[in-house]
Every structure is written in structure tokens, then in C-alpha cells.
Short mmCIF file of C-alpha atoms (C1' of nucleotides) in Angstrom, two decimals:
data_model
loop_
_atom_site.label_atom_id
_atom_site.label_comp_id
_atom_site.label_asym_id
_atom_site.label_seq_id
_atom_site.Cartn_x
_atom_site.Cartn_y
_atom_site.Cartn_z
CA UNK A 71 -7.17 -19.08 36.60
CA UNK A 72 -8.20 -21.17 33.61
CA UNK A 73 -5.84 -23.52 31.83
CA UNK A 74 -4.46 -22.07 28.60
CA UNK A 75 -4.79 -24.31 25.60
CA UNK A 76 -1.82 -24.79 23.29
CA UNK A 77 -1.92 -26.94 20.16
CA UNK A 78 0.52 -29.85 20.03
CA UNK A 79 3.46 -29.51 17.65
CA UNK A 80 1.92 -31.90 15.14
CA UNK A 81 -1.42 -30.16 15.10
CA UNK A 82 -0.02 -26.76 14.16
CA UNK A 83 -1.61 -25.78 10.85
CA UNK A 84 0.17 -23.81 8.15
CA UNK A 85 -2.81 -21.71 7.05
CA UNK A 86 -3.51 -20.88 10.69
CA UNK A 87 0.09 -19.81 11.31
CA UNK A 88 0.12 -17.67 8.16
CA UNK A 89 -3.17 -16.11 9.14
CA UNK A 90 -1.96 -15.39 12.66
CA UNK A 91 1.12 -13.63 11.31
CA UNK A 92 -0.71 -11.75 8.56
CA UNK A 93 -1.86 -9.10 11.03
CA UNK A 94 0.64 -6.25 11.51
CA UNK A 95 0.16 -6.11 15.27
CA UNK A 96 0.67 -9.84 15.68
CA UNK A 97 3.63 -9.83 13.32
CA UNK A 98 5.15 -7.09 15.46
CA UNK A 99 4.55 -9.10 18.63
CA UNK A 100 6.35 -12.11 17.12
CA UNK A 101 9.24 -9.92 15.97
CA UNK A 102 9.62 -8.40 19.44
CA UNK A 103 9.59 -11.82 21.11
CA UNK A 104 12.20 -12.92 18.60
CA UNK A 105 14.69 -10.16 19.27
CA UNK A 106 13.97 -9.39 22.92
CA UNK A 107 13.03 -12.78 24.34
CA UNK A 108 10.05 -13.64 26.51
CA UNK A 109 7.88 -10.70 27.40
CA UNK A 110 4.66 -10.07 29.31
CA UNK A 111 1.59 -8.94 27.40
CA UNK A 112 1.70 -5.45 28.85
CA UNK A 113 5.00 -4.73 27.11
CA UNK A 114 3.31 -4.27 23.77
CA UNK A 115 0.23 -2.14 24.33
CA UNK A 116 1.00 0.94 22.31
CA UNK A 117 -2.25 2.39 21.19
CA UNK A 118 -4.64 -0.55 21.11
CA UNK A 119 -6.92 -1.39 24.01
CA UNK A 120 -5.89 -4.10 26.47
CA UNK A 121 -8.71 -6.31 25.32
CA UNK A 122 -7.59 -5.95 21.74
CA UNK A 123 -4.07 -7.04 22.61
CA UNK A 124 -5.40 -9.93 24.67
CA UNK A 125 -7.28 -11.06 21.60
CA UNK A 126 -4.17 -10.95 19.43
CA UNK A 127 -2.12 -12.96 21.93
CA UNK A 128 -4.86 -15.55 22.00
CA UNK A 129 -4.84 -15.84 18.21
CA UNK A 130 -1.07 -16.35 18.24
CA UNK A 131 -1.31 -18.95 20.98
CA UNK A 132 -4.12 -20.95 19.36
CA UNK A 133 -2.23 -20.93 16.06
CA UNK A 134 0.80 -22.41 17.82
CA UNK A 135 3.06 -19.41 17.32
CA UNK A 136 3.56 -18.62 21.01
CA UNK A 137 3.12 -20.20 24.41
CA UNK A 138 1.67 -18.21 27.30
CA UNK A 139 2.28 -18.81 30.98
CA UNK A 140 0.95 -16.89 33.94
CA UNK A 141 3.50 -15.62 36.43
CA UNK A 142 2.04 -13.57 39.19
CA UNK A 143 -0.17 -10.97 37.64
CA UNK A 144 1.72 -11.06 34.37
CA UNK A 145 1.36 -13.37 31.39
CA UNK A 146 4.65 -14.21 29.74
CA UNK A 147 4.83 -14.98 26.06
CA UNK A 148 7.37 -17.20 24.33
CA UNK A 149 7.94 -17.85 20.64
CA UNK A 150 7.56 -21.55 19.79
CA UNK A 151 10.73 -21.54 17.71
CA UNK A 152 11.61 -25.21 18.06
CA UNK A 153 8.10 -26.46 17.37
CA UNK A 154 7.70 -24.24 14.35
CA UNK A 155 11.15 -25.13 13.05
CA UNK A 156 10.42 -28.83 13.43
CA UNK A 157 7.05 -28.58 11.74
CA UNK A 158 7.81 -25.98 9.06
CA UNK A 159 11.60 -25.70 8.61
CA UNK A 160 12.83 -22.22 7.77
CA UNK A 161 9.37 -20.67 7.83
CA UNK A 162 9.59 -18.63 11.01
CA UNK A 163 13.06 -17.35 10.21
CA UNK A 164 12.01 -16.29 6.72
CA UNK A 165 8.97 -14.44 8.04
CA UNK A 166 10.87 -12.72 10.84
CA UNK A 167 13.64 -11.73 8.50
CA UNK A 168 11.08 -10.34 6.08
CA UNK A 169 9.40 -8.48 8.92
CA UNK A 170 12.60 -6.62 9.75
CA UNK A 171 12.30 -4.72 6.47
CA UNK A 172 9.44 -2.65 7.83
CA UNK B 244 -10.45 -6.33 -21.66
CA UNK B 245 -9.36 -4.30 -18.69
CA UNK B 246 -5.72 -3.93 -17.68
CA UNK B 247 -4.78 -6.15 -14.76
CA UNK B 248 -3.03 -4.37 -11.93
CA UNK B 249 0.08 -5.91 -10.42
CA UNK B 250 1.98 -4.35 -7.51
CA UNK B 251 5.60 -3.44 -8.15
CA UNK B 252 8.22 -5.60 -6.49
CA UNK B 253 9.00 -2.96 -3.89
CA UNK B 254 5.40 -2.41 -2.94
CA UNK B 255 4.71 -6.05 -2.11
CA UNK B 256 3.65 -6.17 1.54
CA UNK B 257 4.49 -8.99 3.89
CA UNK B 258 1.19 -9.03 5.80
CA UNK B 259 -0.67 -9.03 2.49
CA UNK B 260 1.37 -11.96 1.16
CA UNK B 261 0.85 -13.94 4.36
CA UNK B 262 -2.84 -13.20 4.28
CA UNK B 263 -3.12 -14.24 0.64
CA UNK B 264 -1.44 -17.56 1.36
CA UNK B 265 -3.33 -18.22 4.58
CA UNK B 266 -6.33 -19.50 2.66
CA UNK B 267 -6.15 -23.23 1.82
CA UNK B 268 -7.48 -22.77 -1.70
CA UNK B 269 -5.00 -20.02 -2.49
CA UNK B 270 -2.16 -21.94 -0.89
CA UNK B 271 -3.07 -24.87 -3.11
CA UNK B 272 -3.08 -22.64 -6.18
CA UNK B 273 0.43 -21.39 -5.35
CA UNK B 274 1.65 -24.94 -4.75
CA UNK B 275 0.28 -26.11 -8.10
CA UNK B 276 1.86 -23.21 -9.93
CA UNK B 277 5.11 -24.03 -8.19
CA UNK B 278 5.28 -27.66 -9.23
CA UNK B 279 3.43 -27.58 -12.54
CA UNK B 280 4.38 -24.19 -13.95
CA UNK B 281 2.06 -21.60 -15.44
CA UNK B 282 -1.56 -22.65 -15.60
CA UNK B 283 -4.87 -21.11 -16.66
CA UNK B 284 -7.49 -20.37 -14.02
CA UNK B 285 -9.76 -23.15 -15.20
CA UNK B 286 -7.23 -25.79 -14.19
CA UNK B 287 -8.06 -25.39 -10.54
CA UNK B 288 -11.83 -25.25 -10.23
CA UNK B 289 -12.58 -28.38 -8.23
CA UNK B 290 -15.70 -27.73 -6.29
CA UNK B 291 -15.81 -23.96 -5.88
CA UNK B 292 -17.77 -21.71 -8.21
CA UNK B 293 -15.95 -19.94 -11.04
CA UNK B 294 -16.58 -16.59 -9.43
CA UNK B 295 -15.09 -17.82 -6.19
CA UNK B 296 -11.92 -18.95 -7.92
CA UNK B 297 -11.72 -15.70 -9.83
CA UNK B 298 -11.82 -13.90 -6.50
CA UNK B 299 -8.96 -16.00 -5.11
CA UNK B 300 -6.78 -15.37 -8.15
CA UNK B 301 -7.39 -11.69 -7.77
CA UNK B 302 -6.34 -11.74 -4.12
CA UNK B 303 -3.12 -13.55 -5.05
CA UNK B 304 -2.42 -11.09 -7.86
CA UNK B 305 -3.06 -7.96 -5.78
CA UNK B 306 -0.84 -9.33 -3.02
CA UNK B 307 1.98 -9.76 -5.54
CA UNK B 308 2.10 -13.55 -5.33
CA UNK B 309 1.19 -14.19 -8.97
CA UNK B 310 0.97 -12.41 -12.30
CA UNK B 311 -1.96 -12.95 -14.61
CA UNK B 312 -1.98 -12.55 -18.37
CA UNK B 313 -4.80 -13.08 -20.82
CA UNK B 314 -4.16 -15.41 -23.72
CA UNK B 315 -7.12 -16.00 -25.91
CA UNK B 316 -10.01 -16.89 -23.67
CA UNK B 317 -7.73 -18.19 -20.95
CA UNK B 318 -5.97 -16.37 -18.16
CA UNK B 319 -2.54 -17.74 -17.37
CA UNK B 320 -1.11 -17.50 -13.89
CA UNK B 321 2.55 -17.33 -12.95
CA UNK B 322 4.22 -17.41 -9.55
CA UNK B 323 6.29 -14.27 -8.92
CA UNK B 324 9.23 -16.29 -7.63
CA UNK B 325 11.96 -13.81 -8.44
CA UNK B 326 10.14 -10.80 -7.08
CA UNK B 327 9.20 -12.59 -3.88
CA UNK B 328 12.69 -13.99 -3.45
CA UNK B 329 14.20 -10.53 -3.92
CA UNK B 330 11.83 -8.91 -1.52
CA UNK B 331 11.50 -11.64 1.11
CA UNK B 332 14.39 -14.11 0.72
CA UNK B 333 13.50 -17.70 1.50
CA UNK B 334 9.90 -16.94 2.34
CA UNK B 335 8.14 -18.47 -0.63
CA UNK B 336 10.28 -21.60 -0.57
CA UNK B 337 9.64 -22.10 3.13
CA UNK B 338 5.90 -21.72 2.70
CA UNK B 339 5.73 -24.03 -0.33
CA UNK B 340 7.86 -26.63 1.38
CA UNK B 341 5.60 -26.43 4.42
CA UNK B 342 2.55 -26.73 2.19
CA UNK B 343 3.77 -30.04 0.79
CA UNK B 344 3.18 -31.65 4.17
CA UNK B 345 -0.58 -31.54 3.69
"C1'" DT C 148 -8.32 -6.35 54.21
"C1'" DT C 149 -7.87 -2.91 50.81
"C1'" DC C 150 -5.91 -1.39 46.75
"C1'" DA C 151 -3.21 -1.23 42.48
"C1'" DT C 152 -1.57 -3.98 38.69
"C1'" DT C 153 -2.24 -7.09 34.95
"C1'" DG C 154 -4.94 -9.61 32.03
"C1'" DT C 155 -9.29 -11.97 30.46
"C1'" DT C 156 -14.02 -12.22 29.17
"C1'" DC C 157 -18.29 -10.35 27.47
"C1'" DG C 158 -21.33 -7.87 24.46
"C1'" DA C 159 -21.66 -4.70 20.81
"C1'" DT C 160 -20.34 -2.78 16.52
"C1'" DA C 161 -18.25 -2.15 12.25
"C1'" DA C 162 -15.26 -3.79 8.76
"C1'" DC C 163 -13.77 -7.40 6.06
"C1'" DA C 164 -13.81 -11.90 3.60
"C1'" DA C 165 -15.72 -16.18 1.38
"C1'" DT C 166 -19.15 -17.89 -1.26
"C1'" DC C 167 -22.71 -18.24 -4.67
"C1'" DG C 168 -25.61 -17.48 -8.98
"C1'" DA C 169 -26.69 -14.48 -12.66
"C1'" DA C 170 -25.36 -11.41 -16.02
"C1'" DC C 171 -21.79 -9.84 -18.80
"C1'" DA C 172 -17.41 -9.60 -21.90
"C1'" DA C 173 -13.78 -11.43 -24.93
"C1'" DT C 174 -12.03 -14.84 -27.75
"C1'" DG C 175 -11.94 -18.24 -31.24
"C1'" DA C 176 -14.21 -21.93 -33.84
"C1'" DA C 177 -18.04 -23.61 -36.77
"C1'" DT D 240 -22.80 -14.51 -37.60
"C1'" DT D 241 -23.70 -17.80 -34.15
"C1'" DC D 242 -22.18 -20.47 -30.51
"C1'" DA D 243 -19.22 -22.54 -26.95
"C1'" DT D 244 -15.45 -21.62 -23.85
"C1'" DT D 245 -13.28 -19.02 -20.33
"C1'" DG D 246 -13.22 -15.63 -17.05
"C1'" DT D 247 -14.84 -11.29 -14.73
"C1'" DT D 248 -18.05 -8.40 -12.36
"C1'" DC D 249 -22.09 -7.54 -9.58
"C1'" DG D 250 -25.16 -7.98 -5.73
"C1'" DA D 251 -26.53 -10.64 -1.94
"C1'" DT D 252 -25.70 -13.49 1.86
"C1'" DT D 253 -23.27 -15.47 5.44
"C1'" DG D 254 -19.69 -15.79 8.43
"C1'" DT D 255 -15.34 -14.11 10.48
"C1'" DT D 256 -12.35 -10.67 12.46
"C1'" DA D 257 -10.78 -6.35 14.72
"C1'" DT D 258 -11.88 -3.19 17.90
"C1'" DC D 259 -13.64 -1.00 21.97
"C1'" DG D 260 -15.35 -0.23 26.85
"C1'" DA D 261 -17.07 -2.26 30.91
"C1'" DA D 262 -17.07 -5.77 34.10
"C1'" DC D 263 -14.60 -9.35 36.14
"C1'" DA D 264 -10.63 -12.34 38.19
"C1'" DA D 265 -6.07 -13.21 40.15
"C1'" DT D 266 -2.05 -11.73 42.23
"C1'" DG D 267 0.83 -9.31 45.33
"C1'" DA D 268 1.85 -5.20 48.07
"C1'" DA D 269 0.55 -1.79 51.65
#
DNA sequence: TTCATTGTTCGATAACAATCGAACAATGAA
DNA sequence: TTCATTGTTCGATTGTTATCGAACAATGAA
């Protein structure tokens, strides 16, 4: 299985993070990871195709919002809280809090 | 001159706000309005065409990030701080603070 | 080995977004 | 009235994004 690329903390870009979280599906993924902890990709597929979800996870990963690690046949996702907090203090919390109001 | 539409405070949508601010030019516009106060559209045109800038201001307005008012031949822009703070507490500040680091 | 599970990748399509120049509209000054 | 200033709108182009289904890959269980 191929290595998954993750941006370093310092190379996380604000516009890219905002763009990643400006999609309702991806915002929902981040919110779920926030309140329920690490989860495999399959947990989220409601109505969208698997390939669609895979795409959204990739966007979040490349933007530096989540890390992904393969475990068996699953792919676990983790919010990069510490990295985001260090790079953009208060940003993730503000967005997740705002996302609750939906 | 046509009436400019502005969304009500309650109808401001988080994904739309994040999308509006995920563009570097629009993020820069918001940052300038934040630190320099209300400014006419013309203040910002660096390299982009007038029509391009006009488009970006419209995106910010329709997302609820700014208000626009015509004064003479100019169009003044104002950050909707209070509305954004009421709807999404801490969000705008966090984004603007993060944007300084560029 | 065979099969089910879980994701990823690929190719296609359709929708959306950024950009530009040209034409237009509104204002205010000469 | 005429002109310069300031923006907006329109149409076109180019590029990006979201979405799907089909094919593929990796793992682990039977």
C-alpha cells in the first residue's frame, strides 16, 4: 500500500484549510472526528459513493486537517488538533463550534 | 443603481463563509478591512482586473462577510464583525489572526 | 486458496469558480 | 453638457471540483 502524504505542521496553509472545511460533507467529517474520536472512513458513508468519500478524506488530509493511517483493511482518521492549534490558534475550535449550530 | 442584497444575520452559512475566505485575494480584502477600516473597492486592485475584484467583493457580500454601500461613485466595504461574532463566535477573529501569519 | 470487507484509483461527466476585456451605468466635476 | 472616475454586468475561456461506477489492491477470515 502506498505511503500517505501529510503536510508538515509549518506547511499547512490557511486558505487550503478553509477550503477543505468549506464543504458540508468534509465539515461533517471533521465534526464527527472531533466529538467521537478517531474513526475509519467507512463510518461516514451515508449516501455518497465510496469513491466520493475517499476523495473528501484525501482533501482533508492534504490540507493538513486530518491524518490517515491504515490498520488492517480500515483507514483510521484523526483530527490534527495540536498541529492546527499551534499553527492557527483558536481556528479549529471556532469552526467546530460554529458547525454545531447546524 | 440596483439594490445590493445582503443576507440576514441568521441566514449566514458557515460553509459559505469558509468558502468566501478560502480565496487568498478575498482573505486579503477581509484582513485589510479589519486593520484599516471601511474602504472603497478601488483600494485593493493590485494586479487583478476590475471585474475580477468586483466578483470577489460580491462573493464576500453574498456570504455575509461584508456589507457594501454606494457613496458617490465609490462603493464602500465594511466587515460584518458583529453579525459574524453573533452567529459564529470567535470565528472571524481566529481567521484574521491566522491570516496575519502570511 | 477463496472470499468478503474496506478503501483507492481511474476515467468520465457535469457543475462551479476565477479570470479577463468590452460594454455599460452612475456620479460628480469642469 | 461633456468628460473622467468608479464600479458592475456580460460573455467567453480556462481551470478546478464534486460526483459516480467500474476496476483494482490489501487485508484478514473461512
